[in-house]
Tab-separated table of C-alpha atoms in Angstrom:
chain	number	residue	atom	x	y	z
A	1	MET	CA	60.072	-56.080	37.580
A	2	LYS	CA	56.326	-55.980	38.173
A	3	CYS	CA	53.744	-56.797	35.522
A	4	VAL	CA	50.135	-55.699	35.801
A	5	ILE	CA	47.586	-57.521	33.656
A	6	VAL	CA	44.166	-56.122	32.761
A	7	GLY	CA	41.616	-58.714	31.672
A	8	ALA	CA	41.196	-62.365	32.733
A	9	GLY	CA	40.329	-63.745	29.323
A	10	PRO	CA	42.581	-66.154	27.401
A	11	THR	CA	45.233	-63.474	26.823
A	12	GLY	CA	45.474	-62.232	30.392
A	13	LEU	CA	45.453	-65.745	31.818
A	14	GLY	CA	48.054	-66.833	29.263
A	15	ALA	CA	50.308	-63.964	30.318
A	16	ALA	CA	49.814	-64.738	34.011
A	17	CYS	CA	50.539	-68.417	33.417
A	18	ARG	CA	53.788	-67.686	31.600
A	19	LEU	CA	54.951	-65.021	34.062
A	20	SER	CA	54.354	-67.506	36.889
A	21	GLU	CA	56.536	-70.049	35.095
A	22	LEU	CA	59.255	-67.416	34.722
A	23	GLY	CA	59.068	-66.355	38.369
A	24	ILE	CA	58.041	-62.775	37.567
A	25	PRO	CA	55.664	-60.985	39.991
A	26	TRP	CA	52.286	-60.087	38.496
A	27	CYS	CA	48.797	-59.060	39.470
A	28	LEU	CA	45.661	-59.258	37.362
A	29	PHE	CA	42.518	-57.108	37.388
A	30	GLU	CA	39.254	-58.226	35.784
A	31	ALA	CA	36.125	-56.091	35.451
A	32	ASN	CA	33.784	-59.075	35.712
A	33	GLY	CA	33.371	-61.368	38.683
A	34	TYR	CA	34.630	-64.380	36.720
A	35	PRO	CA	37.409	-65.324	34.267
A	36	GLY	CA	37.109	-66.092	30.562
A	37	GLY	CA	36.213	-62.810	28.884
A	38	LEU	CA	34.418	-63.542	25.605
A	39	SER	CA	35.163	-67.229	26.248
A	40	ALA	CA	33.187	-67.376	29.498
A	41	SER	CA	30.148	-69.626	29.953
A	42	PHE	CA	26.998	-69.249	32.006
A	43	GLU	CA	24.460	-71.597	33.545
A	44	ALA	CA	20.760	-70.834	33.938
A	45	ASP	CA	17.952	-73.228	34.858
A	46	GLY	CA	19.943	-76.304	33.888
A	47	PHE	CA	21.146	-74.914	30.546
A	48	THR	CA	24.734	-73.889	29.791
A	49	TRP	CA	25.451	-71.042	27.377
A	50	ASP	CA	28.569	-69.767	25.638
A	51	LEU	CA	29.033	-66.267	24.285
A	52	GLY	CA	28.724	-67.497	20.710
A	53	GLY	CA	29.558	-70.620	18.789
A	54	HIS	CA	33.052	-71.323	20.108
A	55	VAL	CA	34.953	-74.245	18.601
A	56	LEU	CA	38.194	-75.322	20.262
A	57	PHE	CA	41.170	-76.243	18.114
A	58	SER	CA	44.833	-75.442	18.381
A	59	HIS	CA	47.800	-74.306	16.356
A	60	TYR	CA	50.204	-74.366	19.321
A	61	GLU	CA	51.889	-76.996	21.504
A	62	GLN	CA	51.924	-74.643	24.500
A	63	PHE	CA	48.165	-74.228	24.281
A	64	ASP	CA	47.739	-77.998	24.044
A	65	SER	CA	50.006	-78.445	27.065
A	66	MET	CA	47.896	-76.025	29.081
A	67	LEU	CA	44.736	-77.956	28.203
A	68	SER	CA	46.389	-81.242	29.195
A	69	ALA	CA	47.585	-79.786	32.491
A	70	THR	CA	44.140	-78.516	33.458
A	71	SER	CA	41.990	-81.463	32.323
A	72	GLY	CA	41.999	-85.151	31.472
A	73	ALA	CA	40.637	-87.142	28.551
A	74	GLN	CA	37.385	-87.716	30.434
A	75	ASP	CA	36.775	-83.957	30.512
A	76	TRP	CA	36.360	-83.688	26.739
A	77	ILE	CA	33.941	-84.744	24.016
A	78	GLN	CA	35.428	-85.157	20.534
A	79	HIS	CA	33.475	-83.964	17.489
A	80	GLN	CA	33.730	-84.192	13.735
A	81	ARG	CA	32.574	-80.911	12.258
A	82	LYS	CA	29.016	-81.094	10.932
A	83	ALA	CA	28.381	-77.622	9.587
A	84	PHE	CA	25.840	-76.561	7.002
A	85	ILE	CA	24.488	-73.561	5.134
A	86	ARG	CA	20.734	-73.010	5.059
A	87	ILE	CA	19.949	-71.742	1.582
A	88	LEU	CA	17.210	-72.193	-1.014
A	89	ASP	CA	15.156	-74.234	1.486
A	90	ARG	CA	17.854	-76.879	1.835
A	91	TRP	CA	20.906	-77.715	3.920
A	92	VAL	CA	24.172	-77.465	1.982
A	93	PRO	CA	27.322	-78.822	3.685
A	94	TYR	CA	30.030	-76.338	4.637
A	95	PRO	CA	32.121	-74.960	3.010
A	96	PHE	CA	29.529	-73.826	0.487
A	97	GLN	CA	31.956	-73.301	-2.371
A	98	ASN	CA	32.996	-76.962	-2.241
A	99	HIS	CA	29.431	-78.303	-2.264
A	100	ILE	CA	27.707	-76.444	-5.062
A	101	ARG	CA	26.674	-79.822	-6.462
A	102	CYS	CA	24.039	-79.836	-3.692
A	103	LEU	CA	22.261	-76.791	-5.137
A	104	PRO	CA	19.294	-76.808	-7.508
A	105	ASP	CA	20.365	-77.188	-11.140
A	106	ARG	CA	19.994	-73.529	-12.084
A	107	GLU	CA	21.985	-72.188	-9.125
A	108	ARG	CA	24.574	-74.973	-9.463
A	109	ASP	CA	25.153	-74.052	-13.107
A	110	GLU	CA	25.354	-70.360	-12.211
A	111	CYS	CA	28.077	-71.094	-9.657
A	112	LEU	CA	30.020	-73.344	-12.033
A	113	ALA	CA	29.859	-70.743	-14.790
A	114	GLY	CA	31.163	-68.091	-12.413
A	115	LEU	CA	34.037	-70.308	-11.331
A	116	ALA	CA	34.921	-71.036	-14.947
A	117	GLU	CA	35.182	-67.304	-15.588
A	118	ALA	CA	37.360	-66.638	-12.533
A	119	ARG	CA	40.985	-65.839	-13.316
A	120	GLU	CA	44.131	-65.449	-11.238
A	121	PRO	CA	44.538	-61.674	-10.856
A	122	ALA	CA	47.601	-59.780	-12.006
A	123	ASN	CA	47.749	-58.206	-8.537
A	124	PRO	CA	46.517	-59.645	-5.236
A	125	PRO	CA	43.046	-58.395	-4.265
A	126	ALA	CA	43.193	-55.455	-1.882
A	127	THR	CA	39.689	-55.769	-0.451
A	128	PHE	CA	37.572	-58.689	0.641
A	129	GLN	CA	35.038	-57.720	-2.020
A	130	GLU	CA	37.741	-57.884	-4.688
A	131	TRP	CA	38.741	-61.300	-3.359
A	132	ILE	CA	35.160	-62.536	-3.621
A	133	ASP	CA	34.752	-61.135	-7.125
A	134	THR	CA	38.110	-62.551	-8.241
A	135	PHE	CA	38.029	-66.067	-6.839
A	136	ALA	CA	34.392	-66.935	-6.229
A	137	GLY	CA	32.700	-65.942	-9.446
A	138	SER	CA	29.337	-64.228	-9.702
A	139	GLY	CA	27.195	-67.201	-8.653
A	140	ILE	CA	28.876	-68.026	-5.342
A	141	ALA	CA	29.217	-64.316	-4.633
A	142	ARG	CA	25.512	-63.638	-5.218
A	143	LEU	CA	24.148	-66.664	-3.411
A	144	PHE	CA	26.421	-66.929	-0.391
A	145	LEU	CA	29.594	-64.923	0.087
A	146	ASN	CA	28.162	-61.430	-0.390
A	147	PRO	CA	24.972	-61.801	1.668
A	148	TYR	CA	26.581	-63.859	4.404
A	149	ASN	CA	29.547	-61.558	4.901
A	150	ARG	CA	27.408	-58.431	4.905
A	151	LYS	CA	25.329	-60.102	7.590
A	152	VAL	CA	28.118	-61.397	9.838
A	153	TRP	CA	30.312	-58.292	9.668
A	154	ALA	CA	27.443	-55.766	9.581
A	155	CYS	CA	29.722	-54.040	7.091
A	156	ASP	CA	30.235	-53.964	3.338
A	157	PRO	CA	33.043	-56.362	2.260
A	158	GLY	CA	34.508	-53.544	0.190
A	159	ARG	CA	35.571	-51.858	3.438
A	160	LEU	CA	37.496	-54.932	4.596
A	161	SER	CA	41.044	-55.911	3.702
A	162	ALA	CA	41.803	-59.215	1.980
A	163	SER	CA	44.883	-59.863	4.129
A	164	TRP	CA	43.144	-61.891	6.860
A	165	LEU	CA	41.622	-64.647	4.717
A	166	ALA	CA	44.099	-67.548	4.811
A	167	GLU	CA	42.373	-69.917	7.271
A	168	ARG	CA	39.007	-68.196	7.436
A	169	VAL	CA	37.601	-68.633	3.922
A	170	ALA	CA	38.140	-71.560	1.549
A	171	VAL	CA	39.220	-70.597	-1.966
A	172	PRO	CA	36.593	-71.923	-4.391
A	173	ASP	CA	37.889	-74.742	-6.575
A	174	THR	CA	35.817	-76.913	-8.883
A	175	SER	CA	38.132	-79.879	-8.270
A	176	SER	CA	38.057	-79.777	-4.464
A	177	ALA	CA	34.611	-81.161	-3.667
A	178	GLU	CA	35.989	-84.544	-2.698
A	179	LYS	CA	38.381	-82.859	-0.254
A	180	ALA	CA	35.748	-80.593	1.272
A	181	ALA	CA	35.279	-82.553	4.468
A	182	HIS	CA	38.979	-82.148	5.279
A	183	TRP	CA	39.248	-78.366	4.817
A	184	GLY	CA	39.576	-75.928	7.649
A	185	PRO	CA	41.235	-75.720	11.044
A	186	ASN	CA	38.047	-76.739	12.882
A	187	ARG	CA	37.135	-79.905	10.969
A	188	VAL	CA	37.805	-81.877	14.163
A	189	PHE	CA	37.294	-80.246	17.520
A	190	ARG	CA	36.698	-81.041	21.149
A	191	PHE	CA	34.414	-79.481	23.711
A	192	PRO	CA	34.332	-79.576	27.512
A	193	ALA	CA	32.104	-82.358	28.816
A	194	SER	CA	30.575	-79.934	31.306
A	195	GLY	CA	30.668	-76.234	32.092
A	196	GLY	CA	30.893	-74.949	28.523
A	197	THR	CA	33.927	-73.273	26.987
A	198	GLY	CA	34.339	-71.187	30.121
A	199	GLU	CA	35.335	-74.296	32.079
A	200	ILE	CA	38.737	-74.166	30.352
A	201	TRP	CA	39.447	-70.712	31.722
A	202	ARG	CA	37.940	-71.327	35.158
A	203	ARG	CA	40.315	-74.260	35.567
A	204	LEU	CA	43.329	-72.295	34.381
A	205	ALA	CA	42.504	-69.341	36.641
A	206	ALA	CA	42.132	-71.711	39.600
A	207	ARG	CA	45.716	-72.961	39.082
A	208	LEU	CA	47.174	-69.469	39.372
A	209	GLU	CA	48.052	-67.569	42.544
A	210	GLN	CA	44.612	-66.504	43.797
A	211	ASP	CA	45.883	-63.540	45.810
A	212	SER	CA	47.175	-62.042	42.556
A	213	ILE	CA	43.791	-62.110	40.764
A	214	HIS	CA	41.320	-59.330	41.533
A	215	TYR	CA	37.784	-59.593	40.138
A	216	ALA	CA	35.186	-56.810	39.867
A	217	GLU	CA	37.997	-54.302	39.307
A	218	ARG	CA	37.463	-52.257	36.151
A	219	LEU	CA	40.210	-50.143	34.599
A	220	VAL	CA	39.253	-46.455	34.663
A	221	GLY	CA	42.553	-44.731	33.919
A	222	VAL	CA	46.213	-45.146	32.963
A	223	ASP	CA	48.902	-42.614	33.823
A	224	MET	CA	51.527	-43.406	31.207
A	225	LEU	CA	54.160	-41.133	32.768
A	226	LYS	CA	53.796	-42.360	36.356
A	227	ARG	CA	53.135	-45.920	35.186
A	228	THR	CA	50.078	-46.376	37.315
A	229	ILE	CA	46.559	-47.590	36.647
A	230	GLN	CA	43.388	-46.461	38.370
A	231	LEU	CA	40.619	-48.972	39.099
A	232	SER	CA	36.894	-48.669	39.694
A	233	SER	CA	37.314	-49.399	43.416
A	234	GLY	CA	39.533	-46.336	43.791
A	235	ARG	CA	42.658	-48.465	43.967
A	236	THR	CA	45.841	-47.285	42.233
A	237	GLU	CA	48.413	-49.839	41.117
A	238	LYS	CA	51.944	-49.162	39.915
A	239	TYR	CA	53.468	-51.224	37.127
A	240	ASP	CA	56.724	-51.633	35.264
A	241	TYR	CA	54.926	-53.330	32.381
A	242	LEU	CA	51.218	-53.292	31.614
A	243	ILE	CA	49.533	-56.052	29.583
A	244	SER	CA	45.978	-55.193	28.562
A	245	SER	CA	43.373	-57.194	26.657
A	246	ILE	CA	40.514	-54.693	26.887
A	247	PRO	CA	39.491	-53.206	23.516
A	248	LEU	CA	42.338	-51.103	22.171
A	249	VAL	CA	40.091	-48.104	21.559
A	250	ARG	CA	39.087	-48.092	25.226
A	251	LEU	CA	42.650	-48.531	26.462
A	252	VAL	CA	43.847	-45.563	24.421
A	253	ALA	CA	40.909	-43.431	25.554
A	254	LEU	CA	41.711	-44.207	29.212
A	255	SER	CA	45.446	-43.504	28.858
A	256	ALA	CA	47.052	-40.122	29.373
A	257	PRO	CA	48.889	-38.469	27.913
A	258	SER	CA	47.935	-40.072	24.602
A	259	GLU	CA	48.244	-38.555	21.163
A	260	HIS	CA	46.399	-41.404	19.463
A	261	VAL	CA	42.837	-41.204	20.822
A	262	GLU	CA	41.346	-39.898	17.597
A	263	ARG	CA	43.330	-42.325	15.454
A	264	ALA	CA	42.383	-45.347	17.556
A	265	ALA	CA	38.740	-44.291	17.463
A	266	SER	CA	38.805	-45.012	13.712
A	267	LEU	CA	39.089	-48.746	14.398
A	268	VAL	CA	35.810	-50.495	13.591
A	269	HIS	CA	33.984	-53.327	15.339
A	270	ASN	CA	30.539	-54.854	15.353
A	271	SER	CA	28.247	-56.092	18.102
A	272	VAL	CA	26.447	-59.423	18.397
A	273	LEU	CA	23.295	-60.455	20.217
A	274	ILE	CA	23.376	-64.030	21.517
A	275	VAL	CA	19.894	-65.560	21.661
A	276	GLY	CA	19.898	-68.839	23.583
A	277	LEU	CA	16.808	-71.016	23.376
A	278	GLY	CA	16.142	-73.937	25.703
A	279	LEU	CA	13.510	-76.251	24.234
A	280	THR	CA	11.481	-79.227	25.379
A	281	GLY	CA	10.694	-82.307	23.355
A	282	GLU	CA	12.643	-84.552	21.030
A	283	ILE	CA	15.242	-82.730	18.976
A	284	PRO	CA	14.042	-82.353	15.350
A	285	ALA	CA	15.825	-84.262	12.598
A	286	ALA	CA	17.004	-80.964	11.093
A	287	ALA	CA	18.940	-80.187	14.281
A	288	ALA	CA	19.984	-83.664	15.395
A	289	ASP	CA	22.816	-84.070	12.864
A	290	LYS	CA	24.338	-80.570	13.073
A	291	CYS	CA	26.983	-78.756	15.074
A	292	TRP	CA	26.190	-75.366	13.594
A	293	ALA	CA	24.745	-73.738	10.485
A	294	TYR	CA	25.176	-70.489	8.559
A	295	PHE	CA	22.237	-68.439	7.307
A	296	PRO	CA	23.054	-66.027	4.455
A	297	GLU	CA	19.498	-65.256	3.356
A	298	PRO	CA	17.605	-62.141	4.493
A	299	ASP	CA	14.529	-63.972	5.810
A	300	CYS	CA	16.143	-64.572	9.211
A	301	PRO	CA	17.955	-62.146	11.529
A	302	PHE	CA	20.842	-64.401	12.539
A	303	TYR	CA	23.983	-65.317	10.620
A	304	ARG	CA	24.792	-68.502	12.551
A	305	VAL	CA	23.019	-71.002	14.782
A	306	THR	CA	24.767	-73.513	17.043
A	307	VAL	CA	22.959	-76.650	18.196
A	308	PHE	CA	24.642	-76.269	21.547
A	309	SER	CA	23.177	-79.338	23.229
A	310	ASN	CA	24.870	-81.449	20.534
A	311	TYR	CA	28.251	-80.265	21.839
A	312	SER	CA	27.656	-81.878	25.229
A	313	PRO	CA	24.649	-83.545	26.883
A	314	SER	CA	25.352	-81.438	29.975
A	315	ASN	CA	24.537	-78.249	28.063
A	316	ALA	CA	20.805	-78.973	28.440
A	317	PRO	CA	18.650	-80.902	30.935
A	318	ALA	CA	17.403	-84.362	30.028
A	319	GLY	CA	14.494	-84.231	27.599
A	320	HIS	CA	15.580	-80.822	26.280
A	321	TYR	CA	17.857	-79.380	23.613
A	322	SER	CA	19.321	-75.932	23.052
A	323	LEU	CA	20.049	-73.559	20.191
A	324	MET	CA	22.186	-70.414	20.145
A	325	ALA	CA	21.498	-67.845	17.432
A	326	GLU	CA	23.915	-64.984	16.704
A	327	VAL	CA	22.643	-61.685	15.331
A	328	SER	CA	25.153	-59.013	14.321
A	329	GLY	CA	24.764	-55.281	14.035
A	330	ALA	CA	26.689	-52.050	14.086
A	331	PRO	CA	27.346	-50.807	17.633
A	332	GLY	CA	24.166	-49.410	19.139
A	333	HIS	CA	21.889	-50.921	16.478
A	334	LEU	CA	20.677	-54.012	18.367
A	335	THR	CA	18.159	-51.919	20.254
A	336	ASP	CA	15.260	-54.342	20.880
A	337	PRO	CA	16.651	-57.696	22.030
A	338	ASN	CA	13.286	-59.227	22.881
A	339	ALA	CA	11.829	-58.414	19.468
A	340	ILE	CA	14.959	-59.817	17.807
A	341	ALA	CA	14.607	-62.984	19.884
A	342	GLN	CA	11.019	-63.469	18.708
A	343	ASP	CA	12.157	-62.995	15.094
A	344	CYS	CA	14.789	-65.663	15.731
A	345	ILE	CA	12.206	-68.116	17.069
A	346	ARG	CA	10.018	-67.652	13.988
A	347	ALA	CA	12.971	-68.096	11.611
A	348	LEU	CA	14.209	-71.179	13.461
A	349	SER	CA	10.750	-72.699	13.208
A	350	ARG	CA	10.669	-72.066	9.452
A	351	SER	CA	14.037	-73.791	9.066
A	352	GLY	CA	12.932	-76.867	11.010
A	353	LEU	CA	15.413	-76.386	13.860
A	354	ILE	CA	12.388	-75.870	16.091
A	355	GLY	CA	9.682	-78.429	15.414
A	356	PRO	CA	5.913	-78.169	15.943
A	357	ASP	CA	6.161	-80.311	19.076
A	358	ASN	CA	8.951	-78.247	20.654
A	359	SER	CA	8.350	-75.437	23.131
A	360	VAL	CA	10.715	-72.696	24.294
A	361	VAL	CA	11.118	-72.982	28.062
A	362	LYS	CA	14.233	-70.831	28.472
A	363	LEU	CA	15.224	-67.624	26.694
A	364	TRP	CA	18.764	-66.395	27.425
A	365	ILE	CA	19.877	-63.154	25.776
A	366	ARG	CA	23.280	-61.496	25.991
A	367	GLU	CA	24.666	-58.627	23.905
A	368	LEU	CA	28.373	-58.517	23.112
A	369	ALA	CA	29.134	-54.843	22.583
A	370	TYR	CA	32.534	-55.845	21.164
A	371	ALA	CA	32.181	-59.032	19.107
A	372	TYR	CA	34.292	-58.866	15.921
A	373	PRO	CA	37.253	-56.496	15.419
A	374	LEU	CA	36.881	-55.626	11.749
A	375	PRO	CA	39.956	-55.950	9.473
A	376	THR	CA	39.214	-52.722	7.613
A	377	LEU	CA	41.463	-51.285	4.939
A	378	GLU	CA	42.746	-48.680	7.402
A	379	ARG	CA	43.311	-51.033	10.323
A	380	ASP	CA	46.968	-51.952	9.832
A	381	ALA	CA	48.020	-48.341	9.315
A	382	ILE	CA	46.176	-47.344	12.484
A	383	LEU	CA	47.825	-50.131	14.478
A	384	ALA	CA	51.241	-49.143	13.120
A	385	GLU	CA	50.747	-45.719	14.713
A	386	VAL	CA	48.897	-46.582	17.909
A	387	MET	CA	50.770	-49.667	19.127
A	388	PRO	CA	54.244	-48.063	19.232
A	389	GLY	CA	52.790	-45.113	21.111
A	390	LEU	CA	51.728	-47.503	23.861
A	391	GLU	CA	54.717	-49.832	23.757
A	392	ASN	CA	57.150	-46.957	24.178
A	393	TYR	CA	55.606	-46.610	27.641
A	394	ASN	CA	55.756	-50.376	28.298
A	395	ILE	CA	52.042	-50.850	27.633
A	396	PHE	CA	51.215	-53.940	25.587
A	397	SER	CA	47.748	-54.326	24.107
A	398	ARG	CA	47.087	-57.934	23.111
A	399	GLY	CA	44.216	-60.349	22.542
A	400	ARG	CA	41.246	-60.445	20.180
A	401	PHE	CA	40.390	-56.785	20.759
A	402	GLY	CA	43.673	-55.724	22.300
A	403	SER	CA	45.599	-56.423	19.094
A	404	TRP	CA	42.464	-55.745	16.998
A	405	LYS	CA	43.278	-58.700	14.758
A	406	TYR	CA	40.331	-60.956	13.996
A	407	GLU	CA	42.571	-63.341	12.076
A	408	VAL	CA	44.483	-64.223	15.264
A	409	GLY	CA	41.560	-63.809	17.632
A	410	ASN	CA	40.596	-67.398	18.417
A	411	MET	CA	41.152	-68.783	21.903
A	412	ASP	CA	44.461	-70.470	21.091
A	413	HIS	CA	45.764	-67.345	19.359
A	414	SER	CA	44.669	-65.142	22.249
A	415	PHE	CA	46.225	-67.387	24.895
A	416	MET	CA	49.503	-67.443	22.976
A	417	GLN	CA	49.482	-63.672	22.574
A	418	GLY	CA	49.598	-63.501	26.365
A	419	VAL	CA	52.339	-66.126	26.598
A	420	GLU	CA	54.449	-64.483	23.908
A	421	VAL	CA	54.168	-60.940	25.216
A	422	ALA	CA	55.301	-62.211	28.630
A	423	ASP	CA	58.353	-63.785	26.991
A	424	ARG	CA	59.047	-60.568	25.120
A	425	ILE	CA	58.882	-58.481	28.291
A	426	VAL	CA	61.161	-60.800	30.236
A	427	SER	CA	63.690	-61.851	27.604
A	428	GLY	CA	63.115	-59.676	24.534
A	429	LYS	CA	61.958	-62.658	22.467
A	430	ASP	CA	60.050	-61.771	19.308
A	431	GLU	CA	56.333	-62.493	19.219
A	432	GLY	CA	54.988	-64.819	16.548
A	433	VAL	CA	51.207	-64.517	16.741
A	434	VAL	CA	50.838	-60.761	16.322
A	435	GLY	CA	53.790	-60.543	13.959
A	436	PRO	CA	56.744	-58.139	13.984
A	437	ARG	CA	57.148	-56.002	17.066
A	438	HIS	CA	55.645	-52.539	17.062
A	439	ASP	CA	58.272	-50.764	19.154
A	440	ARG	CA	60.219	-47.845	17.758
A	441	SER	CA	63.098	-45.878	19.188
A	442	ALA	CA	62.072	-43.005	21.414
A	443	GLN	CA	64.278	-40.795	23.534
A	444	GLY	CA	64.023	-41.565	27.235
A	445	THR	CA	61.545	-44.456	27.071
A	446	ALA	CA	62.094	-47.954	28.370
A	447	LYS	CA	62.330	-50.681	25.773
A	448	PRO	CA	60.534	-54.020	26.049
A	449	GLY	CA	62.689	-56.693	27.635
A	450	ARG	CA	64.401	-54.312	30.066
A	451	SER	CA	63.433	-53.153	33.524
A	452	PRO	CA	62.727	-49.422	33.561
């Protein structure tokens, strides 16, 4: 049995780690010259940058064990979540719906009245918009949930399913304010003391068999019948099982023969521009006490800002601090990054996160063409068609964009998707993170868990 892995992000590295433990031969190909995927980090002029506001927490013992094996207690900084929403010229603690007492009287009363009118529906909401309208009430919907979600998704909430919401959005509850600080999976988190989030994946990759990892090798084709992949170097590699974490739409488009190209192309995603700002001077009071903040209002281009130097002193040189702003858009719409960055600087100054005595000395911009896989109403039906078509040829698409499931797209989820699909290939064990298996009976095709 030979497994070929495409992508050296959390999923691909998780699969390689587990296959190594099981004694199964594997080789891994990564388009970039470094591991980590969307969880990589970069250093420039003394500043460290992540590809967005990553927060590390775990649902899984195996993920925790990997972290313990690759690092010690001295390699981490522990944090209590200090997240806020910038709204109505004030900072409201997160989650918004549990802190409406912090609003001006009129808006507070509007939110309370909306909550009082909210009723348990006869049927579960089908769309995210229906969920907002049902549980949040008109005040919270108008002030925060509608504008923020339109901004972060770059999509109307009415196009999104309500099925993904369990750990991502707190249900508004007038009695839960005193419990607000304890809600959410990321209320306590840790961050690497140096190297950014990408240090986790650099360390894991370094523990694997180096001769089996091939960087700067981009997938350009998959022959599903011959079970071979073609790479940008001209290399062809044969596989018994293929594990891919590249975006599902791209995998399907590169695979032949494939009857699902048009169907997969209906999957929706957004893009995000990361604007990193390195600043001189003393950190302003507005930034000193925050991990990150959400910005629902239309007077700024970004939906979230991370005070990245607060995560670790090593993220910025002495006498400096750093901010990372995230601006979302439909694919192809973030066309003028430098102009967007200047808009971000002006909005950050208005909010107080950049003070009058601070100066920008480093501007770091990176566009993520694939940032959020959108849980649209059609998504699950599309996956139910496309995934079996791949799995019947022993091709397994996993990870944040491989499975196209935002709700299980954090680093721990993605790592475990790789671990679990390796177990499924080797022993037929069911996967837990992505849910029930997608395979279906097909004449003459190899089934997962068996050598072809």
